[in-house]
mmCIF file of C-alpha atoms in Angstrom:
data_model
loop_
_atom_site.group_PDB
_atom_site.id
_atom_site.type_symbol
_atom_site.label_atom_id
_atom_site.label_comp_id
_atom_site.label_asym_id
_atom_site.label_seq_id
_atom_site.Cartn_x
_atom_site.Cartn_y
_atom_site.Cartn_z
ATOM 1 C CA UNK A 1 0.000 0.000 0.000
ATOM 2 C CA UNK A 2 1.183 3.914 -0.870
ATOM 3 C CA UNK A 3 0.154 6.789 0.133
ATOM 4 C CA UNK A 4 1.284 9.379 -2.676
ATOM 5 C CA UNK A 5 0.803 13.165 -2.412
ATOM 6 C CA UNK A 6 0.325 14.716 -5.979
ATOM 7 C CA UNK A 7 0.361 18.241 -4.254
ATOM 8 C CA UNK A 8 -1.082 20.512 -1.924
ATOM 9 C CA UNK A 9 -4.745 19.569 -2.968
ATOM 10 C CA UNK A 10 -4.422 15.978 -4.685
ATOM 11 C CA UNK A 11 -3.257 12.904 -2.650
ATOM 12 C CA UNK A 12 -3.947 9.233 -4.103
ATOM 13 C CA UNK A 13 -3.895 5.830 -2.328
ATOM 14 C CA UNK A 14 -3.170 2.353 -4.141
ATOM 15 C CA UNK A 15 -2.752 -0.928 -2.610
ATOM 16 C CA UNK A 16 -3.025 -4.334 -3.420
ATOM 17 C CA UNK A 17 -3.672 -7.551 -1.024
ATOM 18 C CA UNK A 18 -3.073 -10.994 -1.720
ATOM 19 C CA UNK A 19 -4.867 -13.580 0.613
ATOM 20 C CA UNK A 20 -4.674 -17.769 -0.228
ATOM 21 C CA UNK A 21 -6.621 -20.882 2.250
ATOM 22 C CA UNK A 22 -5.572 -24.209 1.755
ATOM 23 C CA UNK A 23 -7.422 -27.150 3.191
ATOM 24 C CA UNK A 24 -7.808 -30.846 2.559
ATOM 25 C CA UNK A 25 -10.812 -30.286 0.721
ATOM 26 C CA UNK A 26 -10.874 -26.317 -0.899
ATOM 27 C CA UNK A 27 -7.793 -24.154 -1.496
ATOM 28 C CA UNK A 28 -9.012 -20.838 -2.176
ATOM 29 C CA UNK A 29 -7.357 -17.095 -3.139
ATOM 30 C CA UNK A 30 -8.137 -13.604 -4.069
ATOM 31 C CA UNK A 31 -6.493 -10.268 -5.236
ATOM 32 C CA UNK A 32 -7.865 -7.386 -3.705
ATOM 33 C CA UNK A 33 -7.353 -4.354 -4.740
ATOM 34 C CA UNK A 34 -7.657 -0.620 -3.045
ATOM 35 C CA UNK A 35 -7.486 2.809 -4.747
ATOM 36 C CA UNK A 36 -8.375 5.832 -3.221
ATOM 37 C CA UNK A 37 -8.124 9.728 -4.161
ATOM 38 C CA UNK A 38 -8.223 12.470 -1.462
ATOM 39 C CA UNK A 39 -8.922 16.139 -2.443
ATOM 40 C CA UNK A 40 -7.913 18.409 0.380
ATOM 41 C CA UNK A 41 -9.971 22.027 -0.580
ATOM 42 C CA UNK A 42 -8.192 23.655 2.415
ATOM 43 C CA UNK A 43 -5.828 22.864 4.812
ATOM 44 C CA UNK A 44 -8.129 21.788 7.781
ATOM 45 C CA UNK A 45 -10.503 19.527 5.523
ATOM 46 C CA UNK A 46 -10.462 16.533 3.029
ATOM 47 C CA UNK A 47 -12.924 15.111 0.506
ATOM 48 C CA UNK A 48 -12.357 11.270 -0.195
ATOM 49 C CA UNK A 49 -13.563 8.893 -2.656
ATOM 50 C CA UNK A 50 -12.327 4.969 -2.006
ATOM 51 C CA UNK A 51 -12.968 1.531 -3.608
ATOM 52 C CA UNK A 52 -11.931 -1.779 -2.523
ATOM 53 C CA UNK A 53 -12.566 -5.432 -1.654
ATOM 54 C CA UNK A 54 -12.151 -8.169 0.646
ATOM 55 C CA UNK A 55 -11.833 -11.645 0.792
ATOM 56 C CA UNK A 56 -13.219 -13.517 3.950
ATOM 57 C CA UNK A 57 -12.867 -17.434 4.350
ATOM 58 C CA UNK A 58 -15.611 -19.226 6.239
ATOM 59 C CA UNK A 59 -14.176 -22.232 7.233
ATOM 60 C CA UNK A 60 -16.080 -25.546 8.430
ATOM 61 C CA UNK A 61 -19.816 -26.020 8.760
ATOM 62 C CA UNK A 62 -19.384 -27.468 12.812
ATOM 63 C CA UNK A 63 -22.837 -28.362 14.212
ATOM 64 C CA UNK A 64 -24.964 -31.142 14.258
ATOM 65 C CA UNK A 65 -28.141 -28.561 14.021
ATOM 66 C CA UNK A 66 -26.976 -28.856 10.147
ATOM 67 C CA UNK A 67 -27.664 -31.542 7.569
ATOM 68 C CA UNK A 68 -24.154 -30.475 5.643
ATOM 69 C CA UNK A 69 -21.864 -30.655 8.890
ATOM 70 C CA UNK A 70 -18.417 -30.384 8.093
ATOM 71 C CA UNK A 71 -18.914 -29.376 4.793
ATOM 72 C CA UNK A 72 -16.361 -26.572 3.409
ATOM 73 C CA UNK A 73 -18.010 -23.231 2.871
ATOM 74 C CA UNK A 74 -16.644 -20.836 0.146
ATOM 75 C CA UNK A 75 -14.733 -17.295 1.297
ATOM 76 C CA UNK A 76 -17.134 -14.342 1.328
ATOM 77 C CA UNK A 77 -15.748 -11.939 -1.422
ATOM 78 C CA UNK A 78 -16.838 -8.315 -1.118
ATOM 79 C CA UNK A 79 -16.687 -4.896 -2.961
ATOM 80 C CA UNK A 80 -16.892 -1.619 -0.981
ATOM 81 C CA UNK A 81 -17.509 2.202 -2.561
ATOM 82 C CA UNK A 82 -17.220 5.137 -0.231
ATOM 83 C CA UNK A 83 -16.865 8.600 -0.542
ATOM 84 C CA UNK A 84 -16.651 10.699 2.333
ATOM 85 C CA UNK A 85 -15.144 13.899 4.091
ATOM 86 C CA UNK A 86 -13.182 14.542 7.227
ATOM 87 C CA UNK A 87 -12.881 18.557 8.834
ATOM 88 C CA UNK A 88 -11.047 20.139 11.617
ATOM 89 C CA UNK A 89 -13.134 22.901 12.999
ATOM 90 C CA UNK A 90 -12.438 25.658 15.458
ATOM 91 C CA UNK A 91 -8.473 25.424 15.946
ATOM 92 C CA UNK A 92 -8.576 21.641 15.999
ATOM 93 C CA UNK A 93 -11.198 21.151 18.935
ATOM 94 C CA UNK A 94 -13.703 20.011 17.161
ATOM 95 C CA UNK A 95 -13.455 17.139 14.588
ATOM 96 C CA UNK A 96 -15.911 16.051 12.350
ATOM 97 C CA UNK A 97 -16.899 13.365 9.351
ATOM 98 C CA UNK A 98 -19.286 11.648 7.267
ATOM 99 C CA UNK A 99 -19.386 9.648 4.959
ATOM 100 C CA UNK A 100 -21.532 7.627 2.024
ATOM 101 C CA UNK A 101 -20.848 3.777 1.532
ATOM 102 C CA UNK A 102 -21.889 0.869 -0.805
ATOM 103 C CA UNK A 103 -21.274 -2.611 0.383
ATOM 104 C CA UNK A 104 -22.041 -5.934 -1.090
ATOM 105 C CA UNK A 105 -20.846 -9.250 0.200
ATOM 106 C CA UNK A 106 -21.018 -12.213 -2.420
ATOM 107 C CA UNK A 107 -21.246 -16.236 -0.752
ATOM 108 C CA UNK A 108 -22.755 -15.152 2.783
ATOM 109 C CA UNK A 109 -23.428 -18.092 4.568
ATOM 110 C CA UNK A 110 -27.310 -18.339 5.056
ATOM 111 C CA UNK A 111 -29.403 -20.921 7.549
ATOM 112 C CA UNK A 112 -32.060 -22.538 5.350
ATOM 113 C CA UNK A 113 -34.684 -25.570 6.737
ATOM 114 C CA UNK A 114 -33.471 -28.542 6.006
ATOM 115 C CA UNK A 115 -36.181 -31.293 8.036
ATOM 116 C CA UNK A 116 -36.286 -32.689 10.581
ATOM 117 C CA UNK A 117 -34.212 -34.794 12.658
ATOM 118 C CA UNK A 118 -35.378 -38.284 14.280
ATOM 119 C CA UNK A 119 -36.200 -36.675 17.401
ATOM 120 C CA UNK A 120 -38.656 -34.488 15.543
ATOM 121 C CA UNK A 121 -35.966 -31.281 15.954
ATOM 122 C CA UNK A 122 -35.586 -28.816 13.305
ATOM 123 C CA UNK A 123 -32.767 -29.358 11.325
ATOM 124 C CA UNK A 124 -30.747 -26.673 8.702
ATOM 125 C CA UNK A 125 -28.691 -26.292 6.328
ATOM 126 C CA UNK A 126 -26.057 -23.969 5.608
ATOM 127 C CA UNK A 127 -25.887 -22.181 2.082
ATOM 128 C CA UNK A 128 -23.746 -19.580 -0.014
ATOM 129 C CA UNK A 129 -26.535 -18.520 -3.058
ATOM 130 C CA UNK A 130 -27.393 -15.302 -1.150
ATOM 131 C CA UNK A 131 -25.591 -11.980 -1.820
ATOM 132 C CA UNK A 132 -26.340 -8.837 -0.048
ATOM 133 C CA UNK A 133 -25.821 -5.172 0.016
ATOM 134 C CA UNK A 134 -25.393 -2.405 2.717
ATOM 135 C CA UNK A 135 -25.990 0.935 1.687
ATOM 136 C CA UNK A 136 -25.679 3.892 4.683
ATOM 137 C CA UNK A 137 -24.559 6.542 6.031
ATOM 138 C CA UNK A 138 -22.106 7.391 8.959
ATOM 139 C CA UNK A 139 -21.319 10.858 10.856
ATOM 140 C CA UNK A 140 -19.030 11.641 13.511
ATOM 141 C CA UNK A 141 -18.615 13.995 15.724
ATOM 142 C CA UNK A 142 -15.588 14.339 18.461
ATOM 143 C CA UNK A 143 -14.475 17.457 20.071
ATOM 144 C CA UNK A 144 -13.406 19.563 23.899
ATOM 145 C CA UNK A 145 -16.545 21.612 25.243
ATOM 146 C CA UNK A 146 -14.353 23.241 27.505
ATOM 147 C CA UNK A 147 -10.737 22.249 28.458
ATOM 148 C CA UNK A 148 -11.951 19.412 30.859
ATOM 149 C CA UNK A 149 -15.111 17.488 28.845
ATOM 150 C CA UNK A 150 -14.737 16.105 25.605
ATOM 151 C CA UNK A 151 -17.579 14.877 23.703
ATOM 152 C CA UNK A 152 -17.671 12.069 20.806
ATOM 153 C CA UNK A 153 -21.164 11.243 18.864
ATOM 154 C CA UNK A 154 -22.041 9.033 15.841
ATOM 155 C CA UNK A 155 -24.945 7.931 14.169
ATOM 156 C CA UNK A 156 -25.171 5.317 11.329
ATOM 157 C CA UNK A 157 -28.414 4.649 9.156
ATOM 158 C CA UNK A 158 -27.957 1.522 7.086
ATOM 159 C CA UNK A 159 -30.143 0.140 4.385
ATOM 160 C CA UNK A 160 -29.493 -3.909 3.880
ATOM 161 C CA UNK A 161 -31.174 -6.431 1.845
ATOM 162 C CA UNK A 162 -30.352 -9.555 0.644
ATOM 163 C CA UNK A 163 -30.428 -9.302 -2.690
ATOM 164 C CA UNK A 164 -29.694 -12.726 -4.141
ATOM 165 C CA UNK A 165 -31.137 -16.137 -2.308
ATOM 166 C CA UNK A 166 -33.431 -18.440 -3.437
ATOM 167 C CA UNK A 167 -35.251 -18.540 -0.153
ATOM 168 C CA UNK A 168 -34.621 -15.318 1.125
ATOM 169 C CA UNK A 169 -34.311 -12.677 -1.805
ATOM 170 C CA UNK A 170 -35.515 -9.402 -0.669
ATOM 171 C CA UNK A 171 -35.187 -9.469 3.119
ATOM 172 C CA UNK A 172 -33.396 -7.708 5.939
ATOM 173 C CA UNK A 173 -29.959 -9.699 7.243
ATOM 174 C CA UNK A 174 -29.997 -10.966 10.397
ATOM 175 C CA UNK A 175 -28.774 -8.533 13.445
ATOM 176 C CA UNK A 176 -28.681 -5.251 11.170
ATOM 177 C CA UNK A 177 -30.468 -2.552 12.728
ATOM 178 C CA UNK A 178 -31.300 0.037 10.389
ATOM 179 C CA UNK A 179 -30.343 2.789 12.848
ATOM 180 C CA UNK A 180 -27.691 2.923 15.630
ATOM 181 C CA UNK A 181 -26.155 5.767 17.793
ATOM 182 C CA UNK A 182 -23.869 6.455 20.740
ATOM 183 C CA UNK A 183 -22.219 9.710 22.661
ATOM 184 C CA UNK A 184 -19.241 9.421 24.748
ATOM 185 C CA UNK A 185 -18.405 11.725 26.944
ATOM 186 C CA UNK A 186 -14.981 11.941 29.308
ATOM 187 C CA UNK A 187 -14.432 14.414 31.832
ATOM 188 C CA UNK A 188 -11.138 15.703 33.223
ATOM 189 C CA UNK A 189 -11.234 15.433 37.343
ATOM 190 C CA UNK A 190 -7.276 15.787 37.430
ATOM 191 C CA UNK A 191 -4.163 15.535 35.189
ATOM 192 C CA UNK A 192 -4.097 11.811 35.518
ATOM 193 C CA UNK A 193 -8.027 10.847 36.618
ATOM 194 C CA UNK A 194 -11.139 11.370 33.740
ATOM 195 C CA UNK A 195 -14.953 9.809 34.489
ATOM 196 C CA UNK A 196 -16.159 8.626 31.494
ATOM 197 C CA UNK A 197 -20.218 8.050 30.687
ATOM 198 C CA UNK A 198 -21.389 6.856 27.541
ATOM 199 C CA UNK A 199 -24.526 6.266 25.722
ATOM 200 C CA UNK A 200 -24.866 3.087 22.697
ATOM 201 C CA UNK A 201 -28.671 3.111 21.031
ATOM 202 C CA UNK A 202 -28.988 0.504 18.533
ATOM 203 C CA UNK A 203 -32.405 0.233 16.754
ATOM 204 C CA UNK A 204 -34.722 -3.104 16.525
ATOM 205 C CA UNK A 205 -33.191 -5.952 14.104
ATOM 206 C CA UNK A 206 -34.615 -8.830 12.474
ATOM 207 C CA UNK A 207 -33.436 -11.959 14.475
ATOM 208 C CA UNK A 208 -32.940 -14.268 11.310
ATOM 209 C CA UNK A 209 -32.682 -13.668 7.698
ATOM 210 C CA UNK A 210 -36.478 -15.584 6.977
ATOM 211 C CA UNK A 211 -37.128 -12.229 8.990
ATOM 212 C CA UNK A 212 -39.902 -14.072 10.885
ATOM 213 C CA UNK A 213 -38.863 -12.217 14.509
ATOM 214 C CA UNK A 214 -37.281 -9.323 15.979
ATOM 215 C CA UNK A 215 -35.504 -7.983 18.200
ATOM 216 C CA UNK A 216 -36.265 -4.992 20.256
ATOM 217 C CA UNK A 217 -34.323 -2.127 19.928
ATOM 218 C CA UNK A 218 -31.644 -1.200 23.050
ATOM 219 C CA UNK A 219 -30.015 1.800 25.154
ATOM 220 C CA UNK A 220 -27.060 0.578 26.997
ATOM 221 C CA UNK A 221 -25.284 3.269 29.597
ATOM 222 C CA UNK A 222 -21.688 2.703 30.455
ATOM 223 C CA UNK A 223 -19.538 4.424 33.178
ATOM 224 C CA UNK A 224 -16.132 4.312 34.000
ATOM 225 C CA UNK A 225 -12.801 6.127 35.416
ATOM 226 C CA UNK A 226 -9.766 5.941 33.939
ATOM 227 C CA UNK A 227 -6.020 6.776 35.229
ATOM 228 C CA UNK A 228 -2.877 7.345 34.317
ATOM 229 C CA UNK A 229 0.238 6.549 36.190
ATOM 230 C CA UNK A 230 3.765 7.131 34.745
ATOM 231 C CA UNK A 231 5.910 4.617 36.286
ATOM 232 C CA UNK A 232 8.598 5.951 34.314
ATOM 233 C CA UNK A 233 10.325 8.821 34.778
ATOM 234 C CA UNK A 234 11.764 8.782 30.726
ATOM 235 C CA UNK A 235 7.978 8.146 29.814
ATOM 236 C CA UNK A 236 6.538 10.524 28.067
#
């Protein structure tokens, strides 16, 4: 990977991955490439476009629940587009970005009814026909409201859908909520001491991808303290 700056404006990323699973039964490998451009329109801001993908092995279907246990699933192969812009505001105390993204993921691994078992349980089977796609949106926020608090919030709205499967075409994935949030906040009590509170929404999900539950929608609230001890006088 290389980060090259054209000039003061134009900067341009390229990079190139090369990833290879062997097993007994499936050796698998993928070239995956990366190219970005950044346009910087002042010195405090950026504008960035990116494109790249990724290669994801699956491994070993490893459950009796399944009527193809220990059969070798393909690698998940994906293709990301993004394009996106990051700003420092106000002499650096406030930073701020957003971006735009296009996601889809080819051989996801989907749960399908396969029968039942002798003991009259549900059984499944695990297949790679479905392909899906994650479009959204994603700000940040992070910055000092006065020397002592600092303050980070994000949001994310995400539109998914499976897009290829020939039993579940058309629905919502599994455990994607189409909105999520949180705010951080830490506050200074001394040099070395902060208190720390944060708040993590994430909106109602579809529990499987027949999409035939779901699952409520949470707020979680997490405190802490953190501290700092230099047991080292050379350490910064």
């Amino acid at each position: 990977q290389n980060m090259m700056t054209i000039n003061d404006y134009w900067q341009v990323l390229a990079g190139v991955r090369y990833d290879e699973k062997r097993s007994d039964e499936l050796t698998e490998s993928q070239v995956s490439p990366k190219l970005g451009v950044i346009f910087h329109p002042a010195s405090n801001g950026s504008i960035y476009v990116q494109y790249s993908e990724s290669f994801m092995p699956q491994g070993t279907v490893n459950s009796t629940d399944y009527t193809n246990d220990g059969e070798e699933l393909d690698a998940e192969r994906g293709i990301s587009y993004e394009v996106g812009t990051k700003w420092e505001l106000f002499d650096e105390r406030l930073y701020v970005t957003g971006a735009l993204f296009d996601i889809t993921l080819e051989n996801i691994a989907l749960d399908v009814e396969d029968g039942v078992n002798a003991g009259g349980d549900v059984m499944y089977k695990k297949t790679q026909d479905g392909e899906q796609v994650h479009r959204g949106a994603e700000i940040l926020a992070q910055g000092f409201v006065t020397e002592e608090l600092s303050l980070t919030a994000s949001a994310m709205y995400l539109d998914a859908e499976i897009t290829e499967s020939a039993d579940y075409k058309g629905n919502r994935p599994a455990d994607v909520p189409e909105f999520s949030a949180s705010v951080w906040s830490s506050y200074k009590v001394q040099n070395n001491t902060n208190v720390n509170l944060g708040l993590i929404y994430e909106g109602e999900r579809y529990g499987d991808a027949a999409n035939t539950f779901k699952k409520d929608g949470y707020t979680r609230i997490d405190m802490g303290v953190s501290y700092t001890h230099k047991y080292d006088k050379n350490l910064d």
